[in-house]
PDB file of C-alpha atoms in Angstrom:
ATOM      1  CA  MET P  21      67.051 -41.124-161.499  1.00 63.00           C
ATOM      2  CA  GLN P  22      68.013 -42.985-158.443  1.00 57.00           C
ATOM      3  CA  VAL P  23      71.434 -42.155-156.638  1.00 57.00           C
ATOM      4  CA  ILE P  24      74.238 -44.265-158.178  1.00 58.00           C
ATOM      5  CA  GLN P  25      77.121 -45.151-156.161  1.00 55.00           C
ATOM      6  CA  ARG P  26      80.467 -46.804-156.292  1.00 57.00           C
ATOM      7  CA  ILE P  27      82.806 -47.031-153.559  1.00 59.00           C
ATOM      8  CA  GLU P  28      84.569 -43.565-154.009  1.00 68.00           C
ATOM      9  CA  HIS P  29      81.653 -41.700-155.657  1.00 78.00           C
ATOM     10  CA  ARG P  30      77.928 -41.381-155.911  1.00 90.00           C
ATOM     11  CA  MET P  31      75.986 -39.292-158.505  1.00 92.00           C
ATOM     12  CA  ARG P  32      72.744 -37.531-157.770  1.00 94.00           C
ATOM     13  CA  LEU P  33      70.651 -34.692-159.105  1.00 94.00           C
ATOM     14  CA  ALA P  34      72.047 -31.261-158.256  1.00 95.00           C
ATOM     15  CA  ASP P  35      70.107 -28.942-156.177  1.00 93.00           C
ATOM     16  CA  ARG P  36      70.383 -25.166-155.980  1.00 91.00           C
ATOM     17  CA  ASN P  37      72.889 -25.481-152.958  1.00 94.00           C
ATOM     18  CA  ASP P  38      75.234 -27.283-155.353  1.00 94.00           C
ATOM     19  CA  LEU P  39      75.424 -24.582-157.929  1.00 94.00           C
ATOM     20  CA  PRO P  40      78.272 -22.381-156.563  1.00 95.00           C
ATOM     21  CA  ARG P  41      80.665 -25.551-156.786  1.00 96.00           C
ATOM     22  CA  LEU P  42      79.198 -26.607-160.177  1.00 95.00           C
ATOM     23  CA  ILE P  43      79.905 -23.150-161.633  1.00 95.00           C
ATOM     24  CA  GLU P  44      83.293 -23.204-160.090  1.00 95.00           C
ATOM     25  CA  ILE P  45      84.142 -26.526-161.737  1.00 96.00           C
ATOM     26  CA  ALA P  46      82.718 -25.369-165.145  1.00 96.00           C
ATOM     27  CA  GLN P  47      84.744 -22.392-165.026  1.00 95.00           C
ATOM     28  CA  SER P  48      87.986 -24.178-164.604  1.00 93.00           C
ATOM     29  CA  ALA P  49      87.003 -27.170-167.064  1.00 92.00           C
ATOM     30  CA  LEU P  50      84.912 -25.821-169.858  1.00 91.00           C
ATOM     31  CA  SER P  51      85.700 -23.191-172.545  1.00 87.00           C
ATOM     32  CA  ASP P  52      82.091 -22.343-172.794  1.00 87.00           C
ATOM     33  CA  ALA P  53      80.928 -22.438-169.009  1.00 89.00           C
ATOM     34  CA  ALA P  54      79.530 -18.888-169.376  1.00 89.00           C
ATOM     35  CA  LYS P  55      76.883 -20.203-171.849  1.00 90.00           C
ATOM     36  CA  LEU P  56      75.421 -22.803-169.214  1.00 91.00           C
ATOM     37  CA  ASP P  57      72.376 -21.818-167.345  1.00 93.00           C
ATOM     38  CA  PHE P  58      72.797 -23.793-164.164  1.00 92.00           C
ATOM     39  CA  HIS P  59      69.475 -22.652-162.607  1.00 91.00           C
ATOM     40  CA  ALA P  60      67.592 -23.960-165.652  1.00 91.00           C
ATOM     41  CA  LEU P  61      69.420 -27.324-165.994  1.00 92.00           C
ATOM     42  CA  GLN P  62      68.817 -27.714-162.227  1.00 89.00           C
ATOM     43  CA  HIS P  63      65.140 -26.921-162.502  1.00 87.00           C
ATOM     44  CA  GLU P  64      64.786 -29.140-165.581  1.00 90.00           C
ATOM     45  CA  GLN P  65      66.163 -32.138-163.667  1.00 91.00           C
ATOM     46  CA  SER P  66      68.989 -32.590-166.168  1.00 94.00           C
ATOM     47  CA  LEU P  67      72.017 -31.536-164.138  1.00 96.00           C
ATOM     48  CA  PHE P  68      73.807 -34.410-162.089  1.00 95.00           C
ATOM     49  CA  LEU P  69      76.651 -34.202-159.803  1.00 94.00           C
ATOM     50  CA  ALA P  70      79.378 -36.630-158.806  1.00 94.00           C
ATOM     51  CA  GLU P  71      80.590 -36.257-155.293  1.00 90.00           C
ATOM     52  CA  TRP P  72      83.035 -38.191-152.828  1.00 80.00           C
ATOM     53  CA  ARG P  73      82.013 -37.942-149.492  1.00 69.00           C
ATOM     54  CA  THR P  74      80.690 -34.247-149.252  1.00 73.00           C
ATOM     55  CA  ALA P  75      83.104 -32.923-151.845  1.00 90.00           C
ATOM     56  CA  ILE P  76      81.439 -32.423-155.425  1.00 95.00           C
ATOM     57  CA  ASP P  77      84.147 -33.666-157.956  1.00 94.00           C
ATOM     58  CA  GLY P  78      82.320 -33.210-161.091  1.00 96.00           C
ATOM     59  CA  PHE P  79      78.987 -32.914-163.111  1.00 96.00           C
ATOM     60  CA  ALA P  80      77.211 -33.932-166.120  1.00 96.00           C
ATOM     61  CA  VAL P  81      74.222 -32.726-168.065  1.00 96.00           C
ATOM     62  CA  PHE P  82      72.014 -35.530-169.408  1.00 97.00           C
ATOM     63  CA  LEU P  83      69.288 -34.564-172.089  1.00 96.00           C
ATOM     64  CA  PRO P  84      66.921 -37.362-173.254  1.00 96.00           C
ATOM     65  CA  LEU P  85      66.401 -37.534-177.082  1.00 95.00           C
ATOM     66  CA  GLN P  86      64.084 -39.925-178.994  1.00 94.00           C
ATOM     67  CA  GLU P  87      66.316 -42.901-178.929  1.00 96.00           C
ATOM     68  CA  SER P  88      69.451 -41.776-176.936  1.00 97.00           C
ATOM     69  CA  LEU P  89      70.658 -39.913-173.927  1.00 97.00           C
ATOM     70  CA  LEU P  90      72.817 -36.931-174.801  1.00 97.00           C
ATOM     71  CA  VAL P  91      75.675 -36.188-172.511  1.00 97.00           C
ATOM     72  CA  HIS P  92      75.457 -32.303-173.121  1.00 94.00           C
ATOM     73  CA  ARG P  93      78.472 -31.539-170.829  1.00 94.00           C
ATOM     74  CA  LEU P  94      80.672 -33.509-168.536  1.00 95.00           C
ATOM     75  CA  ALA P  95      83.147 -31.851-166.361  1.00 95.00           C
ATOM     76  CA  VAL P  96      85.551 -33.059-163.717  1.00 94.00           C
ATOM     77  CA  ALA P  97      87.392 -30.665-160.979  1.00 94.00           C
ATOM     78  CA  GLU P  98      90.846 -30.355-161.577  1.00 92.00           C
ATOM     79  CA  GLU P  99      91.891 -31.940-158.300  1.00 90.00           C
ATOM     80  CA  ALA P 100      89.788 -35.148-159.193  1.00 89.00           C
ATOM     81  CA  ARG P 101      91.093 -35.616-162.674  1.00 89.00           C
ATOM     82  CA  GLY P 102      92.905 -38.900-163.480  1.00 88.00           C
ATOM     83  CA  ARG P 103      90.853 -41.052-161.053  1.00 85.00           C
ATOM     84  CA  GLY P 104      88.290 -42.535-163.699  1.00 89.00           C
ATOM     85  CA  LEU P 105      85.453 -40.248-162.554  1.00 91.00           C
ATOM     86  CA  GLY P 106      84.662 -39.012-166.001  1.00 93.00           C
ATOM     87  CA  GLY P 107      84.437 -42.740-167.357  1.00 93.00           C
ATOM     88  CA  TRP P 108      82.405 -43.611-164.507  1.00 93.00           C
ATOM     89  CA  MET P 109      80.005 -40.690-165.156  1.00 95.00           C
ATOM     90  CA  LEU P 110      79.657 -42.039-168.741  1.00 96.00           C
ATOM     91  CA  ASP P 111      78.791 -45.624-167.355  1.00 94.00           C
ATOM     92  CA  VAL P 112      76.099 -43.813-165.188  1.00 94.00           C
ATOM     93  CA  ALA P 113      74.659 -42.159-168.277  1.00 96.00           C
ATOM     94  CA  GLY P 114      74.408 -45.509-169.720  1.00 96.00           C
ATOM     95  CA  HIS P 115      72.537 -46.887-166.707  1.00 94.00           C
ATOM     96  CA  HIS P 116      70.392 -43.724-166.793  1.00 94.00           C
ATOM     97  CA  ALA P 117      69.630 -44.354-170.520  1.00 97.00           C
ATOM     98  CA  ARG P 118      68.539 -47.849-169.840  1.00 96.00           C
ATOM     99  CA  GLN P 119      66.265 -46.790-167.025  1.00 94.00           C
ATOM    100  CA  LEU P 120      64.578 -44.338-169.547  1.00 95.00           C
ATOM    101  CA  GLY P 121      64.188 -47.031-172.114  1.00 97.00           C
ATOM    102  CA  LEU P 122      66.719 -45.380-174.628  1.00 98.00           C
ATOM    103  CA  GLN P 123      69.019 -47.352-176.813  1.00 97.00           C
ATOM    104  CA  ALA P 124      72.310 -45.417-176.606  1.00 98.00           C
ATOM    105  CA  VAL P 125      74.441 -42.712-175.076  1.00 98.00           C
ATOM    106  CA  GLU P 126      75.644 -39.810-177.259  1.00 97.00           C
ATOM    107  CA  VAL P 127      78.356 -37.238-177.014  1.00 96.00           C
ATOM    108  CA  GLN P 128      79.119 -34.236-179.277  1.00 93.00           C
ATOM    109  CA  ARG P 129      82.689 -33.092-179.858  1.00 92.00           C
ATOM    110  CA  ALA P 130      84.379 -30.631-182.121  1.00 88.00           C
ATOM    111  CA  ILE P 131      86.334 -32.276-184.849  1.00 88.00           C
ATOM    112  CA  GLY P 132      89.477 -30.704-183.554  1.00 87.00           C
ATOM    113  CA  GLU P 133      89.117 -32.194-179.984  1.00 90.00           C
ATOM    114  CA  ARG P 134      91.311 -35.107-180.922  1.00 92.00           C
ATOM    115  CA  ASP P 135      92.395 -36.084-177.243  1.00 93.00           C
ATOM    116  CA  SER P 136      88.782 -36.090-176.100  1.00 92.00           C
ATOM    117  CA  ILE P 137      87.456 -38.079-179.153  1.00 94.00           C
ATOM    118  CA  ALA P 138      90.191 -40.663-178.590  1.00 96.00           C
ATOM    119  CA  TRP P 139      89.334 -40.786-174.921  1.00 95.00           C
ATOM    120  CA  LEU P 140      85.615 -41.505-175.836  1.00 97.00           C
ATOM    121  CA  GLN P 141      86.544 -44.151-178.471  1.00 97.00           C
ATOM    122  CA  ARG P 142      88.628 -46.094-175.802  1.00 96.00           C
ATOM    123  CA  ARG P 143      85.351 -46.197-173.666  1.00 96.00           C
ATOM    124  CA  GLY P 144      83.294 -47.843-176.594  1.00 97.00           C
ATOM    125  CA  PHE P 145      81.957 -44.707-178.330  1.00 98.00           C
ATOM    126  CA  SER P 146      81.911 -45.003-182.181  1.00 96.00           C
ATOM    127  CA  PRO P 147      81.746 -41.851-184.627  1.00 94.00           C
ATOM    128  CA  MET P 148      78.381 -41.431-186.359  1.00 90.00           C
ATOM    129  CA  PRO P 149      78.098 -39.955-189.842  1.00 80.00           C
ATOM    130  CA  HIS P 150      77.560 -36.192-189.639  1.00 76.00           C
ATOM    131  CA  GLY P 151      78.563 -33.056-191.566  1.00 70.00           C
ATOM    132  CA  GLY P 152      79.926 -29.944-190.152  1.00 78.00           C
ATOM    133  CA  ASN P 153      82.420 -29.157-187.537  1.00 84.00           C
ATOM    134  CA  ARG P 154      81.081 -31.384-184.776  1.00 88.00           C
ATOM    135  CA  LEU P 155      81.487 -35.218-184.326  1.00 92.00           C
ATOM    136  CA  TYR P 156      78.749 -37.208-182.772  1.00 93.00           C
ATOM    137  CA  LEU P 157      79.790 -40.369-180.943  1.00 96.00           C
ATOM    138  CA  ARG P 158      77.515 -43.139-179.744  1.00 97.00           C
ATOM    139  CA  ARG P 159      77.655 -46.095-177.508  1.00 98.00           C
ATOM    140  CA  PRO P 160      74.846 -48.621-177.342  1.00 97.00           C
ATOM    141  CA  VAL P 161      73.600 -49.279-173.722  1.00 96.00           C
TER     142      VAL P 161
END
């Protein structure tokens, strides 16, 4: 993926020097941060970071599936929340999916994550039929 920029931010593949900051963001933003293997994700080139100037503000893990790009994780640093960064990273996921020839972007959420699900729906994601305690949401690209 090429570097994607907007005036305030740019998104690029993470490298090993970025991992300490990404782990710090994950620990403050994700309940399952300890489960993430950042070294493997960086090696597989599925770990992307968002930065403003030289500050890393967030990250996303993009996993290509057969027809869609799964946003496996998305996290924004506490001090960068509320500025539209998460929505912008989802837009970057759509751009990346198109580059890969995929048809949609998908996100999984626990059924009880009502605020997160509503946030995704406001950004054009629609629930997909699925059983269990997870909800899959999809947005065409």
